[in-house]
Amino acid sequence: DRAEMALLRSARQKTVLAMMLIEIEGFDAICEEYGHTVGDDVLRATAGRLHFELRKTDTAVRLDRGQFAAMLVDQHEAEQAQLVAAKLAQALSAPVNVGVARLPLVARVGVVWSPAHGNQLLPLLQAAEAALATLPAGQGGVASAVVRA
């Protein structure tokens, strides 16, 4: 598995691996109001923006509906991950042109990193989800989990 191998490499090389959970708020409402074809267009636009903003060595996947995960490898400091998360939140919150409509989007990003938040995939994803849950609905933005003592 790519994530497990990246975590092992990060520990061996003493680099930071960042894990992000990204949510396009209101995605279900977009599908209900405009249809699933428009929802698919929003997903394609989001995937294209992720591909553009991330490095080729990073990984992004769609998890469910309007939720994605991104893994950034070979970061030298956690602050780099925070900057990328902010850049992603901004890029993914730009309106999407779908047919003749211009749909506003709101993206929220929960970001954590290894080794500070753990060194296994599931705890990192859980910490990213907890960070995401701290963001107020409808406002977008970035949140990181509290570093374990």
mmCIF file of C-alpha atoms in Angstrom:
data_model
loop_
_atom_site.group_PDB
_atom_site.id
_atom_site.type_symbol
_atom_site.label_atom_id
_atom_site.label_comp_id
_atom_site.label_asym_id
_atom_site.label_seq_id
_atom_site.Cartn_x
_atom_site.Cartn_y
_atom_site.Cartn_z
ATOM 1 C CA ASP A 1 0.000 0.000 0.000
ATOM 2 C CA ARG A 2 1.350 3.387 -1.014
ATOM 3 C CA ALA A 3 0.506 5.116 2.264
ATOM 4 C CA GLU A 4 2.143 2.461 4.447
ATOM 5 C CA MET A 5 5.301 2.513 2.302
ATOM 6 C CA ALA A 6 5.406 6.313 2.448
ATOM 7 C CA LEU A 7 5.071 6.249 6.250
ATOM 8 C CA LEU A 8 7.944 3.772 6.528
ATOM 9 C CA ARG A 9 10.106 5.864 4.192
ATOM 10 C CA SER A 10 9.254 9.032 6.118
ATOM 11 C CA ALA A 11 10.332 7.430 9.394
ATOM 12 C CA ARG A 12 13.518 6.078 7.855
ATOM 13 C CA GLN A 13 14.473 9.379 6.209
ATOM 14 C CA LYS A 14 13.280 11.521 9.150
ATOM 15 C CA THR A 15 10.967 13.593 6.954
ATOM 16 C CA VAL A 16 7.428 14.780 7.547
ATOM 17 C CA LEU A 17 4.484 13.061 5.884
ATOM 18 C CA ALA A 18 1.272 15.086 5.860
ATOM 19 C CA MET A 19 -2.213 13.621 5.611
ATOM 20 C CA MET A 20 -5.167 15.805 4.687
ATOM 21 C CA LEU A 21 -8.884 15.207 4.621
ATOM 22 C CA ILE A 22 -10.605 17.595 2.245
ATOM 23 C CA GLU A 23 -14.326 18.182 2.147
ATOM 24 C CA ILE A 24 -16.308 20.078 -0.454
ATOM 25 C CA GLU A 25 -19.136 21.399 1.688
ATOM 26 C CA GLY A 26 -22.622 21.207 0.285
ATOM 27 C CA PHE A 27 -21.693 18.645 -2.365
ATOM 28 C CA ASP A 28 -24.826 16.587 -1.676
ATOM 29 C CA ALA A 29 -26.980 19.717 -1.976
ATOM 30 C CA ILE A 30 -25.367 20.515 -5.345
ATOM 31 C CA CYS A 31 -26.242 17.015 -6.576
ATOM 32 C CA GLU A 32 -29.811 17.330 -5.308
ATOM 33 C CA GLU A 33 -30.376 20.772 -6.805
ATOM 34 C CA TYR A 34 -28.523 20.451 -10.112
ATOM 35 C CA GLY A 35 -28.317 16.675 -10.626
ATOM 36 C CA HIS A 36 -25.587 14.101 -10.486
ATOM 37 C CA THR A 37 -24.129 15.118 -13.835
ATOM 38 C CA VAL A 38 -23.302 18.540 -12.388
ATOM 39 C CA GLY A 39 -22.021 16.805 -9.238
ATOM 40 C CA ASP A 40 -19.700 14.750 -11.439
ATOM 41 C CA ASP A 41 -18.474 17.960 -13.084
ATOM 42 C CA VAL A 42 -17.710 19.422 -9.632
ATOM 43 C CA LEU A 43 -15.789 16.261 -8.724
ATOM 44 C CA ARG A 44 -13.787 16.422 -11.958
ATOM 45 C CA ALA A 45 -12.983 20.088 -11.344
ATOM 46 C CA THR A 46 -11.916 19.308 -7.775
ATOM 47 C CA ALA A 47 -9.720 16.412 -8.897
ATOM 48 C CA GLY A 48 -8.143 18.624 -11.563
ATOM 49 C CA ARG A 49 -7.392 21.339 -9.028
ATOM 50 C CA LEU A 50 -5.856 18.809 -6.640
ATOM 51 C CA HIS A 51 -3.709 17.444 -9.458
ATOM 52 C CA PHE A 52 -2.579 20.961 -10.354
ATOM 53 C CA GLU A 53 -1.775 22.047 -6.777
ATOM 54 C CA LEU A 54 -0.028 18.899 -5.562
ATOM 55 C CA ARG A 55 3.384 17.629 -6.572
ATOM 56 C CA LYS A 56 3.678 14.503 -8.697
ATOM 57 C CA THR A 57 5.113 12.651 -5.686
ATOM 58 C CA ASP A 58 2.012 13.425 -3.585
ATOM 59 C CA THR A 59 -1.182 11.369 -3.720
ATOM 60 C CA ALA A 60 -4.834 12.411 -3.786
ATOM 61 C CA VAL A 61 -7.843 10.103 -3.750
ATOM 62 C CA ARG A 62 -11.589 10.524 -3.574
ATOM 63 C CA LEU A 63 -13.019 8.866 -0.492
ATOM 64 C CA ASP A 64 -16.749 9.487 -0.544
ATOM 65 C CA ARG A 65 -19.135 11.955 -2.159
ATOM 66 C CA GLY A 66 -17.353 15.309 -1.845
ATOM 67 C CA GLN A 67 -14.542 14.076 0.385
ATOM 68 C CA PHE A 68 -10.939 13.532 -0.667
ATOM 69 C CA ALA A 69 -7.691 12.601 1.046
ATOM 70 C CA ALA A 70 -4.241 13.862 0.120
ATOM 71 C CA MET A 71 -0.885 12.560 1.258
ATOM 72 C CA LEU A 72 2.157 14.803 0.979
ATOM 73 C CA VAL A 73 5.503 13.060 1.207
ATOM 74 C CA ASP A 74 9.033 14.263 1.855
ATOM 75 C CA GLN A 75 8.087 17.463 3.667
ATOM 76 C CA HIS A 76 10.941 18.952 5.698
ATOM 77 C CA GLU A 77 8.736 20.668 8.273
ATOM 78 C CA ALA A 78 5.103 20.601 9.336
ATOM 79 C CA GLU A 79 4.695 24.258 8.361
ATOM 80 C CA GLN A 80 5.086 23.258 4.707
ATOM 81 C CA ALA A 81 2.033 21.030 5.046
ATOM 82 C CA GLN A 82 0.056 23.885 6.607
ATOM 83 C CA LEU A 83 0.930 26.148 3.682
ATOM 84 C CA VAL A 84 -0.095 23.518 1.136
ATOM 85 C CA ALA A 85 -3.356 22.908 3.012
ATOM 86 C CA ALA A 86 -4.164 26.631 2.936
ATOM 87 C CA LYS A 87 -3.353 26.779 -0.772
ATOM 88 C CA LEU A 88 -5.600 23.765 -1.431
ATOM 89 C CA ALA A 89 -8.477 25.220 0.580
ATOM 90 C CA GLN A 90 -8.260 28.422 -1.446
ATOM 91 C CA ALA A 91 -7.966 26.684 -4.818
ATOM 92 C CA LEU A 92 -10.803 24.267 -4.099
ATOM 93 C CA SER A 93 -13.078 27.063 -2.850
ATOM 94 C CA ALA A 94 -12.999 28.878 -6.183
ATOM 95 C CA PRO A 95 -16.303 28.770 -8.075
ATOM 96 C CA VAL A 96 -16.771 26.081 -10.719
ATOM 97 C CA ASN A 97 -18.240 26.818 -14.132
ATOM 98 C CA VAL A 98 -20.730 24.103 -15.021
ATOM 99 C CA GLY A 99 -22.590 24.681 -18.255
ATOM 100 C CA VAL A 100 -24.008 28.181 -17.933
ATOM 101 C CA ALA A 101 -23.936 28.120 -14.122
ATOM 102 C CA ARG A 102 -21.139 29.295 -11.878
ATOM 103 C CA LEU A 103 -21.306 27.338 -8.633
ATOM 104 C CA PRO A 104 -19.639 28.635 -5.481
ATOM 105 C CA LEU A 105 -17.714 26.013 -3.527
ATOM 106 C CA VAL A 106 -16.487 25.896 0.047
ATOM 107 C CA ALA A 107 -13.598 23.589 0.938
ATOM 108 C CA ARG A 108 -12.506 22.544 4.415
ATOM 109 C CA VAL A 109 -9.164 20.845 5.061
ATOM 110 C CA GLY A 110 -8.078 18.894 8.116
ATOM 111 C CA VAL A 111 -4.316 18.384 8.154
ATOM 112 C CA VAL A 112 -2.046 16.246 10.328
ATOM 113 C CA TRP A 113 1.484 14.992 9.940
ATOM 114 C CA SER A 114 3.711 12.143 10.900
ATOM 115 C CA PRO A 115 5.480 11.665 13.181
ATOM 116 C CA ALA A 116 3.840 14.319 15.413
ATOM 117 C CA HIS A 117 0.300 12.924 15.045
ATOM 118 C CA GLY A 118 1.269 9.265 14.737
ATOM 119 C CA ASN A 119 3.014 6.926 12.371
ATOM 120 C CA GLN A 120 0.165 4.705 11.190
ATOM 121 C CA LEU A 121 -2.420 5.437 8.532
ATOM 122 C CA LEU A 122 -5.655 4.927 10.466
ATOM 123 C CA PRO A 123 -4.722 7.138 13.462
ATOM 124 C CA LEU A 124 -3.538 9.846 11.059
ATOM 125 C CA LEU A 125 -6.817 9.762 9.131
ATOM 126 C CA GLN A 126 -8.773 9.841 12.396
ATOM 127 C CA ALA A 127 -6.765 12.843 13.599
ATOM 128 C CA ALA A 128 -7.338 14.612 10.259
ATOM 129 C CA GLU A 129 -11.064 13.913 10.569
ATOM 130 C CA ALA A 130 -11.082 15.318 14.110
ATOM 131 C CA ALA A 131 -9.281 18.437 12.870
ATOM 132 C CA LEU A 132 -11.809 18.819 10.048
ATOM 133 C CA ALA A 133 -14.666 18.582 12.536
ATOM 134 C CA THR A 134 -13.368 21.637 14.411
ATOM 135 C CA LEU A 135 -14.021 23.914 11.427
ATOM 136 C CA PRO A 136 -17.359 25.737 11.419
ATOM 137 C CA ALA A 137 -19.761 24.637 8.705
ATOM 138 C CA GLY A 138 -20.053 26.857 5.668
ATOM 139 C CA GLN A 139 -16.877 28.862 6.214
ATOM 140 C CA GLY A 140 -14.178 26.623 4.776
ATOM 141 C CA GLY A 141 -10.604 26.875 5.925
ATOM 142 C CA VAL A 142 -7.878 24.716 7.423
ATOM 143 C CA ALA A 143 -7.477 23.099 10.829
ATOM 144 C CA SER A 144 -4.787 20.855 12.231
ATOM 145 C CA ALA A 145 -5.047 18.416 15.083
ATOM 146 C CA VAL A 146 -3.472 19.080 18.445
ATOM 147 C CA VAL A 147 -0.064 17.439 18.660
ATOM 148 C CA ARG A 148 0.003 14.565 21.117
ATOM 149 C CA ALA A 149 2.230 15.014 24.157
#
